[in-house]
């Protein structure tokens, strides 16, 4: 798919992660890989067929794959704390180096692409996500914030407080020096 995450651990440079519908990890330069999560997507089979149907000419190049992990981050201040977001609207966290994963999808968040996860450099419990739904003809900005490892979320951009309702967002980042100063990137 278009945004296949490849992540080098900021704590252990020999550790590299990549994703499909699961999180893969290598500790030896890619010679051996292990799967460290279950399927972290909705695994909706009705959305996994060929683009254009089952005809003679299939309109697939490989990037049309659905039900994949679209965003993956490891905390810069908490080694082994991994956050994953899928292109079908789920968010998961592992606080034990991938041994267990918890679904922390914001309640009420509409199904969309979790395009970016931004982990705070000030607090390991703080994260931001940017979700888009323009493919569903929804241009609203969906930016969320948690301060408790995803137990609770607050939608911090809804089209009424700075980013217009017709500018969907692709990314959000917290300033590394000044906690609370956020930057968002729109289309």
PDB file of C-alpha atoms in Angstrom:
ATOM      1  CA  UNK A   1       0.000   0.000   0.000  1.00  0.00           C
ATOM      2  CA  UNK A   2       1.037   3.627  -0.334  1.00  0.00           C
ATOM      3  CA  UNK A   3       2.227   4.230   3.235  1.00  0.00           C
ATOM      4  CA  UNK A   4       3.875   1.014   4.342  1.00  0.00           C
ATOM      5  CA  UNK A   5       5.625   1.984   7.583  1.00  0.00           C
ATOM      6  CA  UNK A   6       9.274   1.091   8.012  1.00  0.00           C
ATOM      7  CA  UNK A   7      10.525   2.141  11.432  1.00  0.00           C
ATOM      8  CA  UNK A   8      14.012   1.911  12.903  1.00  0.00           C
ATOM      9  CA  UNK A   9      13.859   1.783  16.683  1.00  0.00           C
ATOM     10  CA  UNK A  10      15.120   5.055  18.162  1.00  0.00           C
ATOM     11  CA  UNK A  11      16.529   3.040  21.077  1.00  0.00           C
ATOM     12  CA  UNK A  12      18.069   0.030  19.328  1.00  0.00           C
ATOM     13  CA  UNK A  13      19.112   0.741  15.729  1.00  0.00           C
ATOM     14  CA  UNK A  14      19.412  -2.969  14.914  1.00  0.00           C
ATOM     15  CA  UNK A  15      15.657  -3.321  15.473  1.00  0.00           C
ATOM     16  CA  UNK A  16      13.515  -2.530  12.435  1.00  0.00           C
ATOM     17  CA  UNK A  17       9.724  -2.740  12.181  1.00  0.00           C
ATOM     18  CA  UNK A  18       7.428  -2.942   9.191  1.00  0.00           C
ATOM     19  CA  UNK A  19       3.754  -3.739   8.878  1.00  0.00           C
ATOM     20  CA  UNK A  20       1.071  -5.489   6.888  1.00  0.00           C
ATOM     21  CA  UNK A  21      -2.072  -6.255   8.862  1.00  0.00           C
ATOM     22  CA  UNK A  22       0.338  -7.234  11.646  1.00  0.00           C
ATOM     23  CA  UNK A  23       3.570  -5.737  12.998  1.00  0.00           C
ATOM     24  CA  UNK A  24       6.795  -7.428  11.891  1.00  0.00           C
ATOM     25  CA  UNK A  25      10.171  -6.988  13.619  1.00  0.00           C
ATOM     26  CA  UNK A  26      13.729  -7.939  12.791  1.00  0.00           C
ATOM     27  CA  UNK A  27      16.677  -7.725  15.131  1.00  0.00           C
ATOM     28  CA  UNK A  28      19.354  -8.776  12.626  1.00  0.00           C
ATOM     29  CA  UNK A  29      19.088  -6.636   9.523  1.00  0.00           C
ATOM     30  CA  UNK A  30      16.176  -8.480   7.981  1.00  0.00           C
ATOM     31  CA  UNK A  31      17.619 -11.982   7.938  1.00  0.00           C
ATOM     32  CA  UNK A  32      14.878 -13.159  10.309  1.00  0.00           C
ATOM     33  CA  UNK A  33      11.499 -11.578  11.007  1.00  0.00           C
ATOM     34  CA  UNK A  34       8.988 -12.206  13.748  1.00  0.00           C
ATOM     35  CA  UNK A  35       5.340 -11.199  13.930  1.00  0.00           C
ATOM     36  CA  UNK A  36       4.751  -9.336  17.203  1.00  0.00           C
ATOM     37  CA  UNK A  37       1.022  -8.574  16.965  1.00  0.00           C
ATOM     38  CA  UNK A  38      -2.250 -10.093  15.986  1.00  0.00           C
ATOM     39  CA  UNK A  39      -4.193  -8.586  13.087  1.00  0.00           C
ATOM     40  CA  UNK A  40      -4.646  -4.940  14.151  1.00  0.00           C
ATOM     41  CA  UNK A  41      -7.223  -4.133  11.445  1.00  0.00           C
ATOM     42  CA  UNK A  42     -10.945  -4.687  11.029  1.00  0.00           C
ATOM     43  CA  UNK A  43     -10.153  -7.443   8.485  1.00  0.00           C
ATOM     44  CA  UNK A  44     -13.307  -6.597   6.534  1.00  0.00           C
ATOM     45  CA  UNK A  45     -13.254  -9.142   3.692  1.00  0.00           C
ATOM     46  CA  UNK A  46     -15.853  -7.153   1.725  1.00  0.00           C
ATOM     47  CA  UNK A  47     -13.242  -4.424   1.208  1.00  0.00           C
ATOM     48  CA  UNK A  48     -10.343  -6.679   0.249  1.00  0.00           C
ATOM     49  CA  UNK A  49     -11.321  -7.685  -3.285  1.00  0.00           C
ATOM     50  CA  UNK A  50      -9.826  -6.545  -6.559  1.00  0.00           C
ATOM     51  CA  UNK A  51     -10.351  -2.947  -7.576  1.00  0.00           C
ATOM     52  CA  UNK A  52     -12.637  -2.983 -10.602  1.00  0.00           C
ATOM     53  CA  UNK A  53     -14.152  -6.362  -9.765  1.00  0.00           C
ATOM     54  CA  UNK A  54     -13.254  -9.855 -10.884  1.00  0.00           C
ATOM     55  CA  UNK A  55     -13.116  -9.138 -14.640  1.00  0.00           C
ATOM     56  CA  UNK A  56     -10.367 -10.038 -17.087  1.00  0.00           C
ATOM     57  CA  UNK A  57      -8.407  -6.841 -16.472  1.00  0.00           C
ATOM     58  CA  UNK A  58      -7.959  -6.209 -12.805  1.00  0.00           C
ATOM     59  CA  UNK A  59      -7.127  -2.659 -11.772  1.00  0.00           C
ATOM     60  CA  UNK A  60      -4.629  -3.478  -9.053  1.00  0.00           C
ATOM     61  CA  UNK A  61      -1.009  -2.491  -8.688  1.00  0.00           C
ATOM     62  CA  UNK A  62      -0.696  -3.616  -5.093  1.00  0.00           C
ATOM     63  CA  UNK A  63      -1.248  -0.269  -3.416  1.00  0.00           C
ATOM     64  CA  UNK A  64      -4.998  -0.794  -3.288  1.00  0.00           C
ATOM     65  CA  UNK A  65      -4.608  -3.253  -0.435  1.00  0.00           C
ATOM     66  CA  UNK A  66      -7.019  -2.513   2.404  1.00  0.00           C
ATOM     67  CA  UNK A  67      -6.983  -3.596   6.052  1.00  0.00           C
ATOM     68  CA  UNK A  68      -3.355  -2.686   6.642  1.00  0.00           C
ATOM     69  CA  UNK A  69      -1.451  -0.854   9.329  1.00  0.00           C
ATOM     70  CA  UNK A  70      -0.830   2.614   7.930  1.00  0.00           C
ATOM     71  CA  UNK A  71       1.051   4.266  10.805  1.00  0.00           C
ATOM     72  CA  UNK A  72       3.510   2.856  13.350  1.00  0.00           C
ATOM     73  CA  UNK A  73       5.577   4.697  15.951  1.00  0.00           C
ATOM     74  CA  UNK A  74       7.779   3.798  18.897  1.00  0.00           C
ATOM     75  CA  UNK A  75       7.974   6.249  21.776  1.00  0.00           C
ATOM     76  CA  UNK A  76      11.182   8.265  21.929  1.00  0.00           C
ATOM     77  CA  UNK A  77      11.057   8.272  25.740  1.00  0.00           C
ATOM     78  CA  UNK A  78       9.624   4.827  26.535  1.00  0.00           C
ATOM     79  CA  UNK A  79      11.464   1.973  24.791  1.00  0.00           C
ATOM     80  CA  UNK A  80       9.148  -0.786  23.591  1.00  0.00           C
ATOM     81  CA  UNK A  81       6.038   1.397  23.622  1.00  0.00           C
ATOM     82  CA  UNK A  82       4.536   0.939  20.146  1.00  0.00           C
ATOM     83  CA  UNK A  83       1.481   2.626  18.629  1.00  0.00           C
ATOM     84  CA  UNK A  84      -0.224   1.422  15.437  1.00  0.00           C
ATOM     85  CA  UNK A  85      -3.005   2.912  13.329  1.00  0.00           C
ATOM     86  CA  UNK A  86      -4.801   1.161  10.477  1.00  0.00           C
ATOM     87  CA  UNK A  87      -6.269   2.355   7.214  1.00  0.00           C
ATOM     88  CA  UNK A  88      -9.645   1.102   8.391  1.00  0.00           C
ATOM     89  CA  UNK A  89      -9.796   3.233  11.502  1.00  0.00           C
ATOM     90  CA  UNK A  90      -8.307   1.351  14.444  1.00  0.00           C
ATOM     91  CA  UNK A  91      -5.614   2.454  16.898  1.00  0.00           C
ATOM     92  CA  UNK A  92      -3.646   0.046  19.110  1.00  0.00           C
ATOM     93  CA  UNK A  93      -0.878   0.413  21.673  1.00  0.00           C
ATOM     94  CA  UNK A  94       1.637  -2.020  23.124  1.00  0.00           C
ATOM     95  CA  UNK A  95       3.493  -0.969  26.236  1.00  0.00           C
ATOM     96  CA  UNK A  96       5.502  -4.191  26.505  1.00  0.00           C
ATOM     97  CA  UNK A  97       7.513  -4.333  23.276  1.00  0.00           C
ATOM     98  CA  UNK A  98       4.771  -5.982  21.251  1.00  0.00           C
ATOM     99  CA  UNK A  99       3.853  -8.804  23.639  1.00  0.00           C
ATOM    100  CA  UNK A 100       0.302  -7.508  24.129  1.00  0.00           C
ATOM    101  CA  UNK A 101      -1.761  -4.977  22.175  1.00  0.00           C
ATOM    102  CA  UNK A 102      -4.769  -2.962  23.346  1.00  0.00           C
ATOM    103  CA  UNK A 103      -7.383  -1.454  21.049  1.00  0.00           C
ATOM    104  CA  UNK A 104      -7.522   2.229  22.032  1.00  0.00           C
ATOM    105  CA  UNK A 105      -9.541   3.574  19.102  1.00  0.00           C
ATOM    106  CA  UNK A 106     -11.229   6.841  20.128  1.00  0.00           C
ATOM    107  CA  UNK A 107     -14.921   6.215  20.888  1.00  0.00           C
ATOM    108  CA  UNK A 108     -17.149   7.712  18.239  1.00  0.00           C
ATOM    109  CA  UNK A 109     -14.320   8.244  15.762  1.00  0.00           C
ATOM    110  CA  UNK A 110     -15.677   7.480  12.287  1.00  0.00           C
ATOM    111  CA  UNK A 111     -13.944   4.782  10.288  1.00  0.00           C
ATOM    112  CA  UNK A 112     -11.151   6.380   8.281  1.00  0.00           C
ATOM    113  CA  UNK A 113      -7.424   6.188   7.601  1.00  0.00           C
ATOM    114  CA  UNK A 114      -5.215   6.721  10.650  1.00  0.00           C
ATOM    115  CA  UNK A 115      -2.592   8.509   8.596  1.00  0.00           C
ATOM    116  CA  UNK A 116      -0.251   9.716  11.339  1.00  0.00           C
ATOM    117  CA  UNK A 117       0.516   9.055  14.972  1.00  0.00           C
ATOM    118  CA  UNK A 118       2.628  11.585  16.849  1.00  0.00           C
ATOM    119  CA  UNK A 119       4.035  10.589  20.211  1.00  0.00           C
ATOM    120  CA  UNK A 120       4.973  13.259  22.708  1.00  0.00           C
ATOM    121  CA  UNK A 121       8.598  13.755  23.668  1.00  0.00           C
ATOM    122  CA  UNK A 122       7.363  15.249  26.966  1.00  0.00           C
ATOM    123  CA  UNK A 123       5.084  12.516  28.319  1.00  0.00           C
ATOM    124  CA  UNK A 124       4.937   8.824  27.338  1.00  0.00           C
ATOM    125  CA  UNK A 125       1.147   8.762  27.896  1.00  0.00           C
ATOM    126  CA  UNK A 126       0.510  11.601  25.416  1.00  0.00           C
ATOM    127  CA  UNK A 127      -0.174  11.030  21.725  1.00  0.00           C
ATOM    128  CA  UNK A 128      -1.938  12.662  18.800  1.00  0.00           C
ATOM    129  CA  UNK A 129      -3.470  11.078  15.707  1.00  0.00           C
ATOM    130  CA  UNK A 130      -4.551  12.456  12.348  1.00  0.00           C
ATOM    131  CA  UNK A 131      -7.364  10.624  10.579  1.00  0.00           C
ATOM    132  CA  UNK A 132      -8.773  11.381   7.153  1.00  0.00           C
ATOM    133  CA  UNK A 133     -11.980  10.396   5.386  1.00  0.00           C
ATOM    134  CA  UNK A 134     -11.844  12.328   2.109  1.00  0.00           C
ATOM    135  CA  UNK A 135     -12.408   9.089   0.170  1.00  0.00           C
ATOM    136  CA  UNK A 136     -15.801   8.929   1.856  1.00  0.00           C
ATOM    137  CA  UNK A 137     -16.482  12.542   0.726  1.00  0.00           C
ATOM    138  CA  UNK A 138     -15.820  13.794   4.277  1.00  0.00           C
ATOM    139  CA  UNK A 139     -13.328  16.681   4.266  1.00  0.00           C
ATOM    140  CA  UNK A 140     -13.437  17.380   8.030  1.00  0.00           C
ATOM    141  CA  UNK A 141     -10.243  17.530  10.080  1.00  0.00           C
ATOM    142  CA  UNK A 142     -10.089  14.618  12.517  1.00  0.00           C
ATOM    143  CA  UNK A 143      -7.322  15.277  15.036  1.00  0.00           C
ATOM    144  CA  UNK A 144      -7.364  13.535  18.421  1.00  0.00           C
ATOM    145  CA  UNK A 145      -5.288  13.757  21.593  1.00  0.00           C
ATOM    146  CA  UNK A 146      -4.800  11.380  24.508  1.00  0.00           C
ATOM    147  CA  UNK A 147      -2.901  11.967  27.734  1.00  0.00           C
ATOM    148  CA  UNK A 148      -3.458   8.520  29.258  1.00  0.00           C
ATOM    149  CA  UNK A 149      -2.177   5.953  26.732  1.00  0.00           C
ATOM    150  CA  UNK A 150      -5.453   6.031  24.806  1.00  0.00           C
ATOM    151  CA  UNK A 151      -7.850   5.286  27.648  1.00  0.00           C
ATOM    152  CA  UNK A 152      -9.573   8.579  26.827  1.00  0.00           C
ATOM    153  CA  UNK A 153      -9.380  10.798  23.759  1.00  0.00           C
ATOM    154  CA  UNK A 154     -10.374  14.353  22.930  1.00  0.00           C
ATOM    155  CA  UNK A 155     -11.090  15.509  19.398  1.00  0.00           C
ATOM    156  CA  UNK A 156      -9.019  18.679  19.120  1.00  0.00           C
ATOM    157  CA  UNK A 157      -9.935  19.724  15.565  1.00  0.00           C
ATOM    158  CA  UNK A 158     -13.506  19.527  14.371  1.00  0.00           C
ATOM    159  CA  UNK A 159     -13.751  22.336  11.835  1.00  0.00           C
ATOM    160  CA  UNK A 160     -14.753  25.006  14.355  1.00  0.00           C
ATOM    161  CA  UNK A 161     -11.504  25.936  16.096  1.00  0.00           C
ATOM    162  CA  UNK A 162      -8.939  27.020  13.521  1.00  0.00           C
ATOM    163  CA  UNK A 163      -8.810  24.431  10.763  1.00  0.00           C
ATOM    164  CA  UNK A 164     -11.829  24.913   8.467  1.00  0.00           C
ATOM    165  CA  UNK A 165     -14.374  22.119   8.198  1.00  0.00           C
ATOM    166  CA  UNK A 166     -13.378  21.472   4.575  1.00  0.00           C
ATOM    167  CA  UNK A 167      -9.627  20.908   5.168  1.00  0.00           C
ATOM    168  CA  UNK A 168      -8.883  17.316   6.059  1.00  0.00           C
ATOM    169  CA  UNK A 169      -5.633  16.690   7.880  1.00  0.00           C
ATOM    170  CA  UNK A 170      -2.860  14.244   7.129  1.00  0.00           C
ATOM    171  CA  UNK A 171      -0.451  14.849  10.013  1.00  0.00           C
ATOM    172  CA  UNK A 172      -0.101  16.348  13.475  1.00  0.00           C
ATOM    173  CA  UNK A 173       3.074  16.869  15.491  1.00  0.00           C
ATOM    174  CA  UNK A 174       3.812  18.247  18.944  1.00  0.00           C
ATOM    175  CA  UNK A 175       6.750  20.615  19.175  1.00  0.00           C
ATOM    176  CA  UNK A 176       9.737  18.739  20.661  1.00  0.00           C
ATOM    177  CA  UNK A 177      10.725  21.693  22.841  1.00  0.00           C
ATOM    178  CA  UNK A 178       7.386  23.231  23.833  1.00  0.00           C
ATOM    179  CA  UNK A 179       4.716  20.887  25.151  1.00  0.00           C
ATOM    180  CA  UNK A 180       1.265  21.816  23.894  1.00  0.00           C
ATOM    181  CA  UNK A 181       2.420  23.570  20.738  1.00  0.00           C
ATOM    182  CA  UNK A 182       0.922  21.515  17.907  1.00  0.00           C
ATOM    183  CA  UNK A 183       1.439  21.627  14.162  1.00  0.00           C
ATOM    184  CA  UNK A 184      -1.066  20.129  11.712  1.00  0.00           C
ATOM    185  CA  UNK A 185      -0.672  19.483   8.010  1.00  0.00           C
ATOM    186  CA  UNK A 186      -3.715  19.673   5.749  1.00  0.00           C
ATOM    187  CA  UNK A 187      -4.141  18.525   2.184  1.00  0.00           C
TER     188      UNK A 187
END
